PDB file of C-alpha atoms and ligand atoms in Angstrom:
ATOM      1  CA  MET A   1      41.432  -1.901  -2.052  1.00 96.00           C
ATOM      2  CA  ILE A   2      40.047  -1.890  -5.333  1.00 98.00           C
ATOM      3  CA  ILE A   3      39.256   1.684  -6.117  1.00 98.00           C
ATOM      4  CA  GLY A   4      36.812   2.845  -9.286  1.00 99.00           C
ATOM      5  CA  ILE A   5      36.877   6.389  -9.925  1.00 99.00           C
ATOM      6  CA  LEU A   6      34.581   7.752 -12.423  1.00 99.00           C
ATOM      7  CA  GLY A   7      36.216  10.016 -14.715  1.00 98.00           C
ATOM      8  CA  ALA A   8      39.596   9.719 -16.472  1.00 98.00           C
ATOM      9  CA  GLY A   9      40.623  13.307 -16.873  1.00 98.00           C
ATOM     10  CA  LYS A  10      43.063  15.618 -14.384  1.00 98.00           C
ATOM     11  CA  MET A  11      41.944  14.720 -11.424  1.00 98.00           C
ATOM     12  CA  ALA A  12      42.068  10.766 -11.791  1.00 98.00           C
ATOM     13  CA  GLN A  13      45.243  10.539 -13.219  1.00 98.00           C
ATOM     14  CA  MET A  14      46.697  12.684 -10.863  1.00 98.00           C
ATOM     15  CA  LEU A  15      45.216   9.989  -8.443  1.00 98.00           C
ATOM     16  CA  VAL A  16      45.780   7.502 -10.095  1.00 98.00           C
ATOM     17  CA  PRO A  17      50.092   6.848  -9.262  1.00 97.00           C
ATOM     18  CA  LYS A  18      49.584   7.417  -5.819  1.00 97.00           C
ATOM     19  CA  LEU A  19      46.646   5.737  -4.998  1.00 98.00           C
ATOM     20  CA  VAL A  20      48.702   2.529  -6.911  1.00 98.00           C
ATOM     21  CA  SER A  21      52.320   3.607  -4.724  1.00 96.00           C
ATOM     22  CA  ALA A  22      50.130   2.810  -2.037  1.00 96.00           C
ATOM     23  CA  GLY A  23      49.237  -0.668  -3.316  1.00 97.00           C
ATOM     24  CA  HIS A  24      45.943  -0.597  -4.459  1.00 98.00           C
ATOM     25  CA  ARG A  25      44.257  -1.566  -7.632  1.00 98.00           C
ATOM     26  CA  VAL A  26      43.088   1.189  -9.746  1.00 99.00           C
ATOM     27  CA  ILE A  27      39.966   0.551 -12.444  1.00 99.00           C
ATOM     28  CA  LEU A  28      38.831   4.090 -15.091  1.00 99.00           C
ATOM     29  CA  SER A  29      36.109   4.585 -16.243  1.00 98.00           C
ATOM     30  CA  ASN A  30      34.472   7.625 -18.682  1.00 98.00           C
ATOM     31  CA  SER A  31      31.420   7.488 -21.043  1.00 98.00           C
ATOM     32  CA  ARG A  32      33.664   6.753 -24.005  1.00 98.00           C
ATOM     33  CA  GLY A  33      34.212   3.291 -22.685  1.00 98.00           C
ATOM     34  CA  PRO A  34      37.732   0.825 -22.126  1.00 98.00           C
ATOM     35  CA  ALA A  35      38.882   1.105 -25.475  1.00 98.00           C
ATOM     36  CA  SER A  36      39.131   4.588 -25.377  1.00 98.00           C
ATOM     37  CA  LEU A  37      40.978   4.488 -22.006  1.00 98.00           C
ATOM     38  CA  GLU A  38      43.564   2.314 -23.491  1.00 98.00           C
ATOM     39  CA  ALA A  39      46.969   4.292 -23.959  1.00 98.00           C
ATOM     40  CA  LEU A  40      46.379   5.729 -20.740  1.00 98.00           C
ATOM     41  CA  VAL A  41      46.541   2.561 -18.884  1.00 98.00           C
ATOM     42  CA  GLU A  42      49.019   1.983 -20.706  1.00 98.00           C
ATOM     43  CA  GLN A  43      51.351   4.735 -19.302  1.00 98.00           C
ATOM     44  CA  LEU A  44      49.795   4.977 -16.104  1.00 98.00           C
ATOM     45  CA  GLY A  45      50.919   1.104 -15.431  1.00 97.00           C
ATOM     46  CA  PRO A  46      50.610  -2.011 -13.194  1.00 97.00           C
ATOM     47  CA  GLY A  47      47.606  -2.038 -11.169  1.00 98.00           C
ATOM     48  CA  VAL A  48      45.454   0.530 -13.548  1.00 98.00           C
ATOM     49  CA  SER A  49      42.693  -1.255 -15.613  1.00 98.00           C
ATOM     50  CA  ALA A  50      39.701   0.311 -17.449  1.00 99.00           C
ATOM     51  CA  ALA A  51      36.218  -0.722 -17.462  1.00 99.00           C
ATOM     52  CA  GLU A  52      32.795   0.143 -18.293  1.00 98.00           C
ATOM     53  CA  SER A  53      31.738   2.374 -15.404  1.00 98.00           C
ATOM     54  CA  THR A  54      28.644  -0.329 -14.718  1.00 98.00           C
ATOM     55  CA  GLN A  55      32.026  -3.103 -14.005  1.00 98.00           C
ATOM     56  CA  MET A  56      33.512  -0.463 -11.952  1.00 98.00           C
ATOM     57  CA  LEU A  57      31.048   0.170 -10.078  1.00 98.00           C
ATOM     58  CA  VAL A  58      30.613  -3.158  -8.954  1.00 98.00           C
ATOM     59  CA  ASP A  59      34.013  -4.047  -8.888  1.00 98.00           C
ATOM     60  CA  ALA A  60      35.258  -1.118  -7.017  1.00 98.00           C
ATOM     61  CA  ASP A  61      35.145  -1.132  -3.313  1.00 96.00           C
ATOM     62  CA  LEU A  62      35.531   2.418  -2.619  1.00 98.00           C
ATOM     63  CA  VAL A  63      34.623   4.988  -5.954  1.00 99.00           C
ATOM     64  CA  PHE A  64      36.006   8.527  -6.700  1.00 99.00           C
ATOM     65  CA  LEU A  65      34.183  10.911  -8.514  1.00 98.00           C
ATOM     66  CA  ALA A  66      35.934  12.651 -11.326  1.00 98.00           C
ATOM     67  CA  THR A  67      33.663  14.301 -12.944  1.00 98.00           C
ATOM     68  CA  PRO A  68      32.454  17.533 -14.845  1.00 98.00           C
ATOM     69  CA  TRP A  69      29.348  18.934 -12.089  1.00 98.00           C
ATOM     70  CA  GLU A  70      27.189  19.301 -15.489  1.00 97.00           C
ATOM     71  CA  LYS A  71      28.004  15.582 -15.779  1.00 98.00           C
ATOM     72  CA  THR A  72      28.339  13.955 -13.184  1.00 98.00           C
ATOM     73  CA  ALA A  73      24.049  12.979 -12.971  1.00 98.00           C
ATOM     74  CA  ALA A  74      24.023  11.616 -15.888  1.00 98.00           C
ATOM     75  CA  ALA A  75      27.164   9.539 -15.281  1.00 98.00           C
ATOM     76  CA  VAL A  76      26.453   8.494 -11.968  1.00 98.00           C
ATOM     77  CA  ALA A  77      22.997   7.434 -13.566  1.00 98.00           C
ATOM     78  CA  ALA A  78      24.854   5.587 -16.278  1.00 98.00           C
ATOM     79  CA  ALA A  79      26.838   3.223 -13.789  1.00 98.00           C
ATOM     80  CA  GLY A  80      23.711   2.004 -12.047  1.00 98.00           C
ATOM     81  CA  SER A  81      23.461   0.589  -8.040  1.00 97.00           C
ATOM     82  CA  TRP A  82      25.054   2.629  -5.533  1.00 98.00           C
ATOM     83  CA  THR A  83      24.046   1.059  -2.801  1.00 98.00           C
ATOM     84  CA  GLY A  84      26.429   0.840  -0.040  1.00 97.00           C
ATOM     85  CA  LYS A  85      29.194   1.815  -2.332  1.00 98.00           C
ATOM     86  CA  THR A  86      31.832   4.696  -0.253  1.00 98.00           C
ATOM     87  CA  VAL A  87      32.120   7.598  -2.619  1.00 99.00           C
ATOM     88  CA  ILE A  88      34.251  10.097  -2.588  1.00 99.00           C
ATOM     89  CA  ASP A  89      33.143  13.202  -4.580  1.00 99.00           C
ATOM     90  CA  THR A  90      36.341  15.618  -5.832  1.00 98.00           C
ATOM     91  CA  THR A  91      33.593  17.337  -8.423  1.00 98.00           C
ATOM     92  CA  ASN A  92      32.865  21.262  -7.654  1.00 97.00           C
ATOM     93  CA  ASN A  93      30.275  23.215  -9.320  1.00 96.00           C
ATOM     94  CA  ARG A  94      32.461  25.257 -11.671  1.00 95.00           C
ATOM     95  CA  ARG A  95      32.948  24.997 -14.988  1.00 95.00           C
ATOM     96  CA  GLY A  96      37.153  26.486 -14.912  1.00 89.00           C
ATOM     97  CA  PRO A  97      38.934  28.757 -13.012  1.00 85.00           C
ATOM     98  CA  ARG A  98      37.174  31.595 -13.326  1.00 88.00           C
ATOM     99  CA  PRO A  99      34.553  33.583 -10.828  1.00 85.00           C
ATOM    100  CA  VAL A 100      32.423  33.604 -13.431  1.00 93.00           C
ATOM    101  CA  ASP A 101      32.513  29.343 -14.363  1.00 95.00           C
ATOM    102  CA  LEU A 102      31.336  28.930 -11.124  1.00 94.00           C
ATOM    103  CA  ILE A 103      27.642  26.943 -11.579  1.00 95.00           C
ATOM    104  CA  ASP A 104      24.881  28.144  -9.554  1.00 95.00           C
ATOM    105  CA  ILE A 105      23.449  25.829  -6.684  1.00 95.00           C
ATOM    106  CA  GLY A 106      21.462  27.576  -4.256  1.00 94.00           C
ATOM    107  CA  SER A 107      21.873  27.542  -0.730  1.00 93.00           C
ATOM    108  CA  ARG A 108      23.382  24.476  -0.207  1.00 94.00           C
ATOM    109  CA  GLY A 109      26.964  22.202  -0.821  1.00 96.00           C
ATOM    110  CA  SER A 110      27.317  20.554  -3.670  1.00 97.00           C
ATOM    111  CA  SER A 111      27.988  16.948  -1.808  1.00 98.00           C
ATOM    112  CA  GLU A 112      25.163  17.158  -0.857  1.00 98.00           C
ATOM    113  CA  ILE A 113      23.322  17.517  -3.708  1.00 98.00           C
ATOM    114  CA  VAL A 114      25.732  14.277  -5.207  1.00 98.00           C
ATOM    115  CA  SER A 115      24.969  12.275  -2.636  1.00 98.00           C
ATOM    116  CA  GLU A 116      21.154  12.647  -2.747  1.00 98.00           C
ATOM    117  CA  LEU A 117      22.243  11.228  -6.969  1.00 98.00           C
ATOM    118  CA  LEU A 118      23.445   8.211  -4.554  1.00 98.00           C
ATOM    119  CA  PRO A 119      20.915   6.844  -3.464  1.00 96.00           C
ATOM    120  CA  GLY A 120      22.276   3.970  -0.294  1.00 97.00           C
ATOM    121  CA  ALA A 121      25.725   5.380  -1.129  1.00 98.00           C
ATOM    122  CA  GLN A 122      28.221   6.742   1.850  1.00 98.00           C
ATOM    123  CA  VAL A 123      29.572   9.995   0.550  1.00 98.00           C
ATOM    124  CA  VAL A 124      32.441  12.153   1.675  1.00 99.00           C
ATOM    125  CA  LYS A 125      33.736  15.268   0.317  1.00 98.00           C
ATOM    126  CA  SER A 126      37.442  15.290  -0.251  1.00 98.00           C
ATOM    127  CA  PHE A 127      39.678  16.134  -2.986  1.00 98.00           C
ATOM    128  CA  ASN A 128      38.176  19.514  -3.826  1.00 98.00           C
ATOM    129  CA  TYR A 129      39.547  22.438  -2.977  1.00 96.00           C
ATOM    130  CA  GLU A 130      42.946  23.099  -4.652  1.00 96.00           C
ATOM    131  CA  PRO A 131      43.417  23.215  -7.422  1.00 95.00           C
ATOM    132  CA  ILE A 132      44.910  19.760  -8.631  1.00 97.00           C
ATOM    133  CA  PRO A 133      48.722  20.672  -9.368  1.00 96.00           C
ATOM    134  CA  VAL A 134      48.414  21.188  -5.369  1.00 96.00           C
ATOM    135  CA  PHE A 135      47.723  18.107  -4.694  1.00 96.00           C
ATOM    136  CA  ALA A 136      50.142  16.572  -6.569  1.00 95.00           C
ATOM    137  CA  ALA A 137      53.134  18.861  -4.813  1.00 93.00           C
ATOM    138  CA  GLY A 138      51.319  18.538  -1.405  1.00 91.00           C
ATOM    139  CA  LEU A 139      51.376  14.411  -0.955  1.00 92.00           C
ATOM    140  CA  PRO A 140      54.780  13.367  -1.009  1.00 80.00           C
ATOM    141  CA  PRO A 141      55.467   9.782  -0.913  1.00 72.00           C
ATOM    142  CA  GLU A 142      57.180   9.731   2.027  1.00 67.00           C
ATOM    143  CA  GLY A 143      57.663  12.656   4.580  1.00 63.00           C
ATOM    144  CA  ASP A 144      55.557  15.489   5.985  1.00 70.00           C
ATOM    145  CA  SER A 145      52.066  15.373   5.544  1.00 78.00           C
ATOM    146  CA  GLY A 146      49.820  17.822   3.822  1.00 93.00           C
ATOM    147  CA  ALA A 147      46.335  18.391   5.394  1.00 97.00           C
ATOM    148  CA  VAL A 148      43.695  16.790   3.341  1.00 98.00           C
ATOM    149  CA  PHE A 149      40.039  18.480   4.733  1.00 98.00           C
ATOM    150  CA  PHE A 150      37.116  15.379   4.181  1.00 98.00           C
ATOM    151  CA  SER A 151      33.978  15.906   5.410  1.00 98.00           C
ATOM    152  CA  GLY A 152      31.142  13.668   5.260  1.00 98.00           C
ATOM    153  CA  ASP A 153      27.981  11.891   7.575  1.00 98.00           C
ATOM    154  CA  ASP A 154      28.719   8.517   7.789  1.00 98.00           C
ATOM    155  CA  ALA A 155      31.711   7.666  10.830  1.00 98.00           C
ATOM    156  CA  SER A 156      33.177   4.142   8.872  1.00 98.00           C
ATOM    157  CA  ALA A 157      32.973   5.862   5.355  1.00 98.00           C
ATOM    158  CA  LYS A 158      34.779   8.432   6.610  1.00 98.00           C
ATOM    159  CA  ALA A 159      37.363   6.373   8.860  1.00 98.00           C
ATOM    160  CA  LYS A 160      37.997   4.303   5.658  1.00 98.00           C
ATOM    161  CA  VAL A 161      39.022   7.557   3.076  1.00 98.00           C
ATOM    162  CA  ALA A 162      40.240   8.885   6.263  1.00 98.00           C
ATOM    163  CA  GLU A 163      43.239   5.930   5.619  1.00 97.00           C
ATOM    164  CA  LEU A 164      43.053   5.799   2.420  1.00 97.00           C
ATOM    165  CA  ILE A 165      44.573   9.476   2.667  1.00 97.00           C
ATOM    166  CA  ARG A 166      46.520   8.539   4.907  1.00 95.00           C
ATOM    167  CA  ASP A 167      48.587   5.335   2.648  1.00 95.00           C
ATOM    168  CA  ILE A 168      48.796   7.765  -0.461  1.00 95.00           C
ATOM    169  CA  GLY A 169      50.632  10.471   2.377  1.00 94.00           C
ATOM    170  CA  GLY A 170      47.975  13.110   3.156  1.00 96.00           C
ATOM    171  CA  GLU A 171      46.963  13.731   6.721  1.00 95.00           C
ATOM    172  CA  PRO A 172      43.230  13.486   6.699  1.00 97.00           C
ATOM    173  CA  ILE A 173      41.838  16.220   8.773  1.00 98.00           C
ATOM    174  CA  ASP A 174      37.623  15.962   9.873  1.00 98.00           C
ATOM    175  CA  ALA A 175      35.675  18.432   8.642  1.00 98.00           C
ATOM    176  CA  GLY A 176      32.516  17.409   9.939  1.00 98.00           C
ATOM    177  CA  THR A 177      29.702  16.447   8.053  1.00 98.00           C
ATOM    178  CA  LEU A 178      28.892  17.161   4.628  1.00 98.00           C
ATOM    179  CA  ALA A 179      26.187  20.218   4.956  1.00 97.00           C
ATOM    180  CA  GLU A 180      28.883  21.692   7.146  1.00 97.00           C
ATOM    181  CA  GLY A 181      32.882  20.665   6.362  1.00 98.00           C
ATOM    182  CA  GLY A 182      30.790  20.678   2.609  1.00 97.00           C
ATOM    183  CA  LYS A 183      30.820  24.297   3.019  1.00 96.00           C
ATOM    184  CA  LEU A 184      33.759  25.053   4.886  1.00 97.00           C
ATOM    185  CA  HIS A 185      35.809  22.997   2.327  1.00 97.00           C
ATOM    186  CA  GLY A 186      33.580  24.299  -0.914  1.00 95.00           C
ATOM    187  CA  MET A 187      34.293  26.038  -3.449  1.00 90.00           C
ATOM    188  CA  GLY A 188      34.514  30.051  -1.936  1.00 89.00           C
ATOM    189  CA  GLY A 189      34.287  27.736   1.810  1.00 95.00           C
ATOM    190  CA  PRO A 190      37.390  29.844   3.806  1.00 97.00           C
ATOM    191  CA  LEU A 191      39.489  26.286   3.968  1.00 97.00           C
ATOM    192  CA  SER A 192      39.983  26.688  -0.252  1.00 96.00           C
ATOM    193  CA  LEU A 193      42.403  27.959  -2.522  1.00 94.00           C
ATOM    194  CA  LYS A 194      45.531  28.433   0.088  1.00 95.00           C
ATOM    195  CA  LEU A 195      47.135  27.296  -2.949  1.00 94.00           C
ATOM    196  CA  SER A 196      48.818  24.331  -0.839  1.00 93.00           C
ATOM    197  CA  LEU A 197      48.634  21.624   0.945  1.00 95.00           C
ATOM    198  CA  LEU A 198      48.964  22.950   4.854  1.00 95.00           C
ATOM    199  CA  PRO A 199      50.318  21.511   7.492  1.00 94.00           C
ATOM    200  CA  PRO A 200      48.305  19.577   9.728  1.00 94.00           C
ATOM    201  CA  LYS A 201      47.921  22.100  12.861  1.00 95.00           C
ATOM    202  CA  GLU A 202      47.723  24.893  10.449  1.00 95.00           C
ATOM    203  CA  ALA A 203      44.976  23.581   9.186  1.00 97.00           C
ATOM    204  CA  ARG A 204      43.576  22.720  12.572  1.00 97.00           C
ATOM    205  CA  ALA A 205      43.194  26.416  14.282  1.00 98.00           C
ATOM    206  CA  LEU A 206      42.050  27.200  10.382  1.00 98.00           C
ATOM    207  CA  LEU A 207      39.279  25.106  11.070  1.00 98.00           C
ATOM    208  CA  ALA A 208      38.719  25.385  14.267  1.00 98.00           C
ATOM    209  CA  ALA A 209      38.390  29.545  13.620  1.00 98.00           C
ATOM    210  CA  ALA A 210      36.568  29.114  10.327  1.00 97.00           C
ATOM    211  CA  ARG A 211      33.743  26.976  12.911  1.00 96.00           C
ATOM    212  CA  LEU A 212      33.849  29.923  14.643  1.00 95.00           C
ATOM    213  CA  ALA A 213      32.983  32.971  11.913  1.00 90.00           C
TER     214      ALA A 213
HETATM  215  N1  NAP B 301      40.853  20.797 -12.820  1.00 68.23           N
HETATM  216  C1  NAP B 301      40.926  21.045 -10.865  1.00 68.23           C
HETATM  217  O1  NAP B 301      42.546  21.707 -10.557  1.00 68.23           O
HETATM  218  C2  NAP B 301      39.885  19.974 -10.289  1.00 68.23           C
HETATM  219  C3  NAP B 301      40.564  20.048  -8.785  1.00 68.23           C
HETATM  220  C4  NAP B 301      39.344  19.841  -7.810  1.00 68.23           C
HETATM  221  C5  NAP B 301      38.191  19.135  -7.970  1.00 68.23           C
HETATM  222  N2  NAP B 301      38.156  18.792  -9.628  1.00 68.23           N
HETATM  223  C6  NAP B 301      37.013  18.982  -9.731  1.00 68.23           C
HETATM  224  O2  NAP B 301      37.005  17.591 -10.127  1.00 68.23           O
HETATM  225  C7  NAP B 301      36.584  16.888 -11.385  1.00 68.23           C
HETATM  226  C8  NAP B 301      37.065  16.602 -12.336  1.00 68.23           C
HETATM  227  O3  NAP B 301      38.347  17.735 -13.163  1.00 68.23           O
HETATM  228  P1  NAP B 301      39.286  17.402 -14.109  1.00 68.23           P
HETATM  229  O4  NAP B 301      40.085  18.399 -13.982  1.00 68.23           O
HETATM  230  O5  NAP B 301      39.604  16.015 -13.932  1.00 68.23           O
HETATM  231  O6  NAP B 301      38.057  17.226 -15.769  1.00 68.23           O
HETATM  232  P2  NAP B 301      38.433  16.071 -17.307  1.00 68.23           P
HETATM  233  O7  NAP B 301      40.337  16.578 -16.706  1.00 68.23           O
HETATM  234  O8  NAP B 301      37.539  16.995 -17.770  1.00 68.23           O
HETATM  235  O9  NAP B 301      38.040  15.065 -17.090  1.00 68.23           O
HETATM  236  C9  NAP B 301      36.953  14.419 -16.625  1.00 68.23           C
HETATM  237  C10 NAP B 301      36.578  13.148 -17.073  1.00 68.23           C
HETATM  238  O10 NAP B 301      35.219  13.193 -17.015  1.00 68.23           O
HETATM  239  C11 NAP B 301      34.734  12.111 -17.785  1.00 68.23           C
HETATM  240  N3  NAP B 301      33.207  12.404 -18.355  1.00 68.23           N
HETATM  241  C12 NAP B 301      32.670  13.140 -18.907  1.00 68.23           C
HETATM  242  N4  NAP B 301      31.112  12.562 -19.342  1.00 68.23           N
HETATM  243  C13 NAP B 301      31.166  11.452 -18.308  1.00 68.23           C
HETATM  244  C14 NAP B 301      30.004  10.530 -18.251  1.00 68.23           C
HETATM  245  N5  NAP B 301      29.106  10.650 -18.408  1.00 68.23           N
HETATM  246  N6  NAP B 301      30.490   9.191 -17.461  1.00 68.23           N
HETATM  247  C15 NAP B 301      32.104   9.593 -17.516  1.00 68.23           C
HETATM  248  N7  NAP B 301      32.664  10.209 -17.405  1.00 68.23           N
HETATM  249  C16 NAP B 301      32.824  10.649 -17.909  1.00 68.23           C
HETATM  250  C17 NAP B 301      35.600  12.522 -19.203  1.00 68.23           C
HETATM  251  O11 NAP B 301      36.091  11.193 -20.676  1.00 68.23           O
HETATM  252  P3  NAP B 301      34.305  11.680 -21.803  1.00 68.23           P
HETATM  253  O12 NAP B 301      34.402  12.868 -21.847  1.00 68.23           O
HETATM  254  O13 NAP B 301      35.862  10.409 -22.316  1.00 68.23           O
HETATM  255  O14 NAP B 301      33.791  10.774 -20.423  1.00 68.23           O
HETATM  256  C18 NAP B 301      36.907  12.763 -18.289  1.00 68.23           C
HETATM  257  O15 NAP B 301      37.525  10.995 -18.144  1.00 68.23           O
HETATM  258  C19 NAP B 301      34.983  17.871 -11.738  1.00 68.23           C
HETATM  259  O16 NAP B 301      33.695  18.087 -11.095  1.00 68.23           O
HETATM  260  C20 NAP B 301      36.070  19.396 -11.350  1.00 68.23           C
HETATM  261  O17 NAP B 301      35.079  20.605 -10.783  1.00 68.23           O
HETATM  262  C21 NAP B 301      39.016  20.048 -10.595  1.00 68.23           C
END
């Protein structure tokens, strides 16, 4: 696939080598334009390019959102029409890692809010619930797979995302709808901040217990 990433910071740079190793092409974009990403693209190597977010969105089969929460609404609006796109929302409603950095968004899950910003897109939430180094270390190219929770409302988008998670060395664990699963593995949810990617059996048991709680 051609995979677009909106945002080219820590999350994007963790994902890119794994996506490229799995045979995908990646287009990075940010607010400052592709020239600002030249050195990064060179450093990341073959299979990676940079484009304006508008072009990235046209070309990509699937797009990761990897922007800071407070920049996300403007970033997605500037990129153009999201109709028909599968989107993996990695964003969290926080400014940083401390409890005080949490941004109050009321009772809805953050990806439900993001989904409303993307009319016509199929949004799947994933890669949000652990610090980036945990995903970096927990998705080995070979060997035992770390469990990766995902949630969403569209079955075909979820199947695409599950395949992508497998491609990069993870075991996809379907946590349910964006509303239900999104809260379970949203920041502060019972599936978040375990500080390692769990073995799949353990992850499924934790999910079942979280649903009953
Ligand atoms: N840090 C973690 O451990 C972690 C874990 C899970 C999830 N997350 C979530 O992942 C998301 C990204 O985090 P990060 O740590 O990768 O952030 P980051 O390193 O600060 O990178 C953010 C990227 O977004 C770009 N950006 C900012 N405004 C933009 C706009 N209007 N349009 C397009 N691009 C824009 C920035 O580039 P320019 O400023 O040059 O545009 C930068 O490349 C956040 O929502 C965060 O909560 C983070």
